[in-house]
Amino acid sequence: MRKNQASPAMARAARNTYFKAIQSAKRVHWSQFLADVNSRSVWDARKIAAGRAPDRFPTLENASSPTEINNTLLQHFFPPRPSPPPPLILPAFKNVPPVSPSEVSSALRKSSNTSAPGPSGIPYSIWKRVHKANERTLPSLFTPLLTYGYHPLAMKKANGIVLDKPGKPDYRTPASFRIIVLLETVSKILERLSALRLAAAARSLGLLHPNQCGSLAGLGCFDAVATLTHEVRLLQAASFKVSTLFLDVKGGFDNVCANKLATILAKGGVSAYLVAWIKSFLSGRQCRLIFQGAPKVFCPVAVGTPQGSPISPLLFVLYVASLHPTIPQGLAISYVDDLTITVGSNSVRSNIRALEYFFGTVQRRGADLGVAFSVPKTELIH
């Protein structure tokens, strides 16, 4: 008994001694490093002391003032494109299911309290407290918006955090930076529950291609890879040569046209109120860029489907569902904005001709939607 009782105490003492030795060695090494610092290594010492490299300030060519930098970044990341004008009169749609407390609860359960809030600074934790205090508050706010197919301007504003991409040779072009968009949390709650309604409608109406994976419940990357592997082995078992063309939609979410998407959804039978709300949600958006010295003013932006929105991935896969060609001896599979075309025949040369034909079909369909494919990300595997 005494031996068993002593073992945990000895283990704790040994562990404490071990970690104290590590801390002591770190202090000795840091002191020695600072003692030998020179004109070059002093900047390494500064980075280590700061904990992380400081964000780089955009120093763009032909842009000297913060306002000019702000406008240059906006032009690069959000190039202007035609946007549908808002309707002058908002009709109240009939037979719109009211938003239920359970729908809001479901949306809030998938919302993390650690997510960075949008311009208002209100985190999800506040809305969760509001819903817990009175479960009718948020439904009474959201139901009229869906009834009239309208998304208010205050919920379409976002902060765009400008961050530098590491490892770039210089930082004088907008391409050396990226923008993280922070949307209003109250808007994302409505977007999430609308996505649940739209997903249910899309499945029942057959608007999703059966070979689409990603952004859909129960269909992820594993399903796409497993399906592709199965198809390749099936064709090889029939003694065919197999070839696969890998394509990536250039720009992805940014190239979704609100008018064309609304037409696709309406023709597919989606409820008119949901189509009108989606069209309103995608139009008239504003963004405020955040970087050192930024003017921090809201500017109109055309974004396709907003980055970080819970409904954006679903809207995109619905938008590009028609890209999938029908292949007699093969299969086309997509994972969000990645598309694979697999064919099988008696020779690689025949496969190449077939892939050229099917790619031409996909390219023409993409042109009708206003989307193209990235050449550097295109791959061919035999």
XYZ file of C-alpha atoms in Angstrom:
382
model
C 0.000 0.000 0.000
C 2.773 2.428 0.904
C 4.523 1.686 -2.413
C 1.329 2.319 -4.424
C 0.659 5.533 -2.533
C 4.196 6.791 -3.100
C 4.228 6.080 -6.864
C 1.819 8.911 -7.893
C 3.668 11.394 -5.709
C 7.011 10.342 -7.203
C 5.574 10.613 -10.721
C 4.310 14.153 -10.043
C 7.658 15.184 -8.573
C 9.538 13.744 -11.567
C 7.194 15.488 -13.989
C 7.582 18.834 -12.220
C 11.375 18.448 -12.188
C 11.348 17.628 -15.906
C 9.286 20.669 -16.946
C 11.262 22.985 -14.656
C 14.443 21.788 -16.336
C 12.953 22.579 -19.749
C 11.963 26.088 -18.638
C 15.411 26.673 -17.188
C 17.093 25.508 -20.391
C 14.869 27.850 -22.423
C 15.802 30.835 -20.236
C 19.520 30.043 -20.506
C 19.287 29.621 -24.305
C 17.294 32.863 -24.719
C 19.792 34.810 -22.604
C 22.688 33.434 -24.642
C 20.865 34.253 -27.906
C 20.281 37.869 -26.830
C 23.904 38.194 -25.697
C 25.138 37.201 -29.188
C 22.572 39.204 -31.189
C 23.873 41.260 -34.122
C 22.449 43.690 -36.692
C 20.874 40.843 -38.654
C 19.604 38.551 -35.922
C 18.085 41.434 -33.932
C 15.001 41.247 -36.173
C 14.674 37.520 -35.481
C 14.834 38.326 -31.776
C 12.084 40.926 -32.239
C 9.830 38.401 -34.022
C 10.373 35.786 -31.309
C 9.667 38.312 -28.549
C 6.512 39.545 -30.306
C 5.225 35.982 -30.600
C 4.204 36.393 -34.261
C 5.232 38.441 -37.259
C 3.397 41.771 -37.418
C 0.843 42.235 -40.186
C 2.306 43.921 -43.234
C 0.880 47.271 -44.235
C -0.298 47.249 -47.876
C 2.162 49.420 -49.844
C 0.582 49.163 -53.259
C 1.909 50.689 -56.442
C 0.053 53.810 -57.654
C -1.729 54.025 -54.294
C -0.122 56.419 -51.813
C -2.959 57.342 -49.429
C -5.048 54.996 -47.239
C -8.132 55.865 -49.316
C -6.349 54.953 -52.559
C -5.098 51.678 -51.016
C -8.625 50.940 -49.805
C -10.095 51.543 -53.285
C -7.386 49.483 -55.013
C -8.024 46.510 -52.734
C -11.786 46.802 -53.266
C -11.325 46.888 -57.047
C -9.115 43.783 -56.907
C -11.168 41.617 -54.546
C -14.631 42.916 -55.403
C -14.592 44.002 -59.068
C -17.789 45.857 -60.024
C -20.445 43.866 -61.886
C -24.123 44.457 -62.681
C -26.362 43.996 -59.669
C -30.145 43.548 -59.794
C -31.996 46.659 -58.594
C -34.130 46.199 -55.479
C -37.898 45.998 -56.124
C -39.800 49.239 -55.568
C -42.722 47.451 -53.952
C -42.246 44.408 -51.725
C -45.153 41.974 -52.103
C -46.111 39.766 -49.201
C -45.815 36.166 -50.360
C -48.578 33.768 -49.415
C -48.254 30.499 -47.514
C -44.829 31.318 -46.087
C -44.103 28.961 -43.180
C -43.338 31.114 -40.113
C -39.918 30.702 -38.554
C -40.262 28.432 -35.551
C -38.258 28.595 -32.312
C -36.908 25.114 -33.086
C -35.474 26.334 -36.412
C -33.674 29.159 -34.607
C -32.439 26.733 -31.944
C -31.081 24.425 -34.639
C -29.258 27.318 -36.321
C -27.814 28.552 -33.025
C -26.548 25.095 -32.063
C -24.280 25.145 -35.121
C -23.027 28.662 -34.325
C -19.776 28.921 -32.347
C -19.431 31.518 -29.588
C -15.799 31.968 -30.626
C -16.676 33.114 -34.164
C -15.591 36.703 -34.794
C -18.640 39.014 -35.077
C -19.377 41.477 -37.873
C -19.504 45.295 -37.792
C -21.941 45.475 -34.867
C -19.602 43.446 -32.647
C -22.468 41.275 -31.341
C -21.310 37.633 -30.871
C -23.469 34.528 -31.101
C -23.464 34.200 -27.313
C -25.701 37.292 -27.054
C -28.263 35.903 -29.497
C -28.241 32.593 -27.637
C -29.072 34.460 -24.423
C -31.810 36.412 -26.198
C -33.324 33.198 -27.565
C -33.117 31.516 -24.173
C -34.833 34.469 -22.487
C -37.642 34.680 -25.069
C -37.805 32.112 -27.853
C -40.303 34.217 -29.857
C -38.019 37.250 -30.306
C -35.834 36.038 -33.189
C -38.649 34.207 -35.029
C -40.723 37.411 -34.923
C -37.770 39.245 -36.505
C -37.047 36.686 -39.223
C -40.580 35.696 -40.302
C -41.494 39.106 -41.862
C -38.180 39.176 -43.764
C -38.970 35.830 -45.407
C -42.623 36.766 -45.921
C -41.589 39.808 -47.973
C -38.494 38.188 -49.490
C -36.233 40.933 -48.158
C -32.809 41.059 -46.518
C -32.183 44.480 -44.888
C -29.097 46.556 -45.640
C -28.008 46.575 -41.981
C -27.636 42.778 -42.191
C -25.689 42.942 -45.470
C -22.736 44.898 -44.066
C -19.435 43.164 -43.361
C -15.908 43.829 -42.150
C -13.095 42.745 -44.480
C -9.916 42.014 -42.516
C -6.896 42.484 -44.823
C -4.143 39.948 -44.070
C -0.834 39.410 -45.831
C -0.030 36.049 -47.413
C 3.199 34.657 -45.943
C 6.214 34.010 -48.125
C 5.449 36.476 -50.922
C 8.507 38.088 -52.620
C 7.000 41.562 -52.184
C 3.829 43.158 -50.921
C 3.191 45.825 -53.527
C 0.272 44.086 -55.240
C -3.211 43.208 -53.944
C -2.563 39.559 -54.870
C -0.105 39.386 -51.940
C -2.986 39.859 -49.507
C -6.209 38.088 -48.665
C -9.445 39.296 -47.101
C -11.313 37.522 -44.302
C -14.935 38.668 -44.364
C -16.783 38.923 -41.033
C -20.571 38.946 -41.422
C -23.218 40.036 -38.934
C -24.051 37.147 -36.619
C -27.804 37.846 -36.584
C -27.769 37.651 -40.384
C -25.900 34.343 -40.323
C -28.599 32.853 -38.079
C -31.227 33.681 -40.719
C -28.873 32.454 -43.482
C -28.365 29.145 -41.709
C -32.053 28.407 -41.204
C -32.787 29.508 -44.798
C -30.081 27.088 -45.949
C -31.854 24.270 -44.101
C -35.122 25.123 -45.850
C -33.448 25.441 -49.252
C -31.542 22.163 -48.859
C -34.757 20.294 -48.068
C -36.499 21.881 -51.086
C -33.544 21.196 -53.400
C -33.453 17.519 -52.499
C -37.210 17.030 -52.905
C -37.229 18.901 -56.240
C -34.163 17.120 -57.610
C -32.143 20.306 -58.121
C -28.906 18.730 -56.919
C -26.967 16.447 -59.219
C -26.583 12.962 -57.691
C -22.799 13.139 -58.171
C -22.338 16.387 -56.244
C -20.515 16.182 -52.898
C -19.513 18.823 -50.364
C -21.658 21.576 -48.814
C -24.372 18.938 -48.460
C -25.283 17.023 -45.328
C -23.869 13.500 -45.395
C -21.823 13.951 -48.590
C -18.227 14.967 -47.979
C -14.748 14.622 -49.434
C -14.545 10.935 -48.481
C -17.654 10.171 -50.561
C -16.179 11.920 -53.625
C -12.843 10.067 -53.326
C -14.491 6.707 -52.668
C -16.839 7.122 -55.645
C -13.984 8.104 -57.962
C -11.834 5.166 -56.793
C -14.737 2.750 -57.239
C -15.457 4.007 -60.782
C -11.790 3.727 -61.812
C -11.511 0.152 -60.507
C -14.822 -0.804 -62.115
C -13.614 0.389 -65.528
C -10.236 -1.285 -65.041
C -11.980 -4.563 -64.167
C -13.582 -4.398 -67.646
C -10.041 -4.175 -69.120
C -10.437 -0.482 -70.039
C -7.765 2.176 -69.965
C -8.978 4.871 -67.557
C -8.272 8.624 -67.586
C -9.469 11.392 -65.265
C -9.469 15.142 -65.867
C -9.442 17.306 -62.716
C -10.955 20.796 -63.051
C -11.274 23.723 -60.645
C -13.885 26.452 -61.102
C -11.976 29.734 -61.288
C -13.134 32.244 -58.702
C -15.778 29.841 -57.434
C -18.293 31.615 -55.210
C -17.368 35.067 -56.563
C -18.851 34.315 -59.996
C -22.387 33.401 -58.932
C -24.848 35.729 -60.691
C -27.859 36.539 -58.497
C -30.245 36.886 -61.461
C -29.186 33.595 -63.071
C -29.320 31.776 -59.731
C -32.810 33.129 -59.064
C -33.918 31.916 -62.503
C -32.482 28.441 -61.867
C -34.226 28.170 -58.498
C -37.549 29.533 -59.776
C -37.589 27.160 -62.780
C -36.730 24.316 -60.434
C -39.813 24.972 -58.321
C -38.303 26.610 -55.223
C -40.839 28.703 -53.284
C -41.126 32.276 -54.568
C -40.511 33.807 -51.139
C -37.206 31.938 -50.774
C -36.071 32.917 -54.287
C -36.892 36.588 -53.596
C -35.070 36.525 -50.261
C -31.954 34.930 -51.830
C -31.939 37.550 -54.595
C -32.210 40.326 -52.008
C -29.540 38.687 -49.833
C -27.030 38.610 -52.718
C -27.582 42.179 -53.927
C -26.673 45.576 -52.469
C -23.975 44.286 -50.141
C -21.391 46.530 -48.443
C -17.937 45.906 -46.975
C -15.585 47.906 -44.744
C -11.894 47.028 -45.121
C -9.816 46.842 -41.941
C -6.053 47.473 -42.111
C -3.597 49.924 -40.553
C -4.725 53.449 -41.437
C -7.828 52.274 -43.320
C -10.592 54.890 -43.753
C -13.054 52.256 -42.441
C -15.961 53.340 -44.605
C -18.597 51.000 -45.996
C -18.429 50.659 -49.774
C -20.778 48.775 -52.125
C -19.319 45.464 -53.306
C -20.371 42.730 -55.709
C -19.405 39.431 -54.097
C -21.318 36.658 -55.855
C -22.094 34.641 -52.730
C -20.596 36.137 -49.527
C -17.520 34.480 -48.037
C -18.260 32.823 -44.709
C -22.032 32.719 -45.148
C -23.717 29.447 -44.068
C -25.866 29.449 -47.231
C -23.155 30.375 -49.769
C -21.795 26.824 -50.369
C -25.305 25.472 -51.005
C -26.141 28.329 -53.391
C -22.942 27.614 -55.316
C -23.526 23.872 -55.757
C -27.082 24.584 -56.947
C -25.696 27.164 -59.373
C -23.193 24.759 -60.981
C -25.286 21.553 -60.854
C -25.817 21.715 -64.633
C -22.066 21.432 -65.330
C -22.141 17.640 -64.887
C -22.142 15.878 -68.277
C -23.669 12.439 -68.862
C -20.861 9.963 -69.652
C -21.746 6.502 -71.072
C -18.494 4.829 -69.975
C -17.337 6.935 -67.060
C -18.498 9.415 -64.464
C -18.384 13.107 -63.560
C -18.090 13.884 -59.841
C -17.807 17.251 -58.117
C -16.762 18.414 -54.674
C -17.998 22.026 -54.286
C -15.931 23.876 -56.942
C -13.776 20.888 -58.007
C -14.987 18.716 -60.895
C -13.583 15.409 -62.154
C -14.405 13.774 -65.484
C -13.483 10.088 -65.724
C -13.688 8.059 -68.955
C -12.726 4.537 -69.973
C -11.995 2.958 -73.359
C -9.612 0.564 -75.094
C -6.863 3.192 -75.483
C -5.502 6.329 -73.835
C -5.810 8.166 -77.171
C -9.568 7.467 -77.247
C -9.805 8.693 -73.664
C -8.132 11.975 -74.603
C -10.589 12.541 -77.459
C -13.500 11.769 -75.141
C -12.191 14.105 -72.442
C -11.761 16.892 -75.021
C -15.395 16.430 -76.058
C -16.800 16.365 -72.514
C -14.614 19.283 -71.427
C -15.962 21.292 -74.361
C -19.484 20.538 -73.152
C -18.675 21.565 -69.575
C -16.871 24.704 -70.777
C -19.890 25.832 -72.839
C -22.245 25.249 -69.921
C -19.883 27.171 -67.656
C -19.780 30.087 -70.104
C -23.587 30.300 -69.943
C -23.280 30.628 -66.167
C -20.372 33.076 -66.345
C -17.832 30.692 -64.811
C -14.523 29.404 -66.194
C -11.876 26.897 -65.118
C -8.416 27.563 -63.693
C -5.685 26.410 -66.095
C -2.893 26.098 -63.451
C -5.125 23.850 -61.340
C -6.119 21.545 -64.207
C -4.656 18.018 -63.969
C -4.859 14.909 -66.145
C -4.179 11.393 -64.844
C -4.085 8.178 -66.907
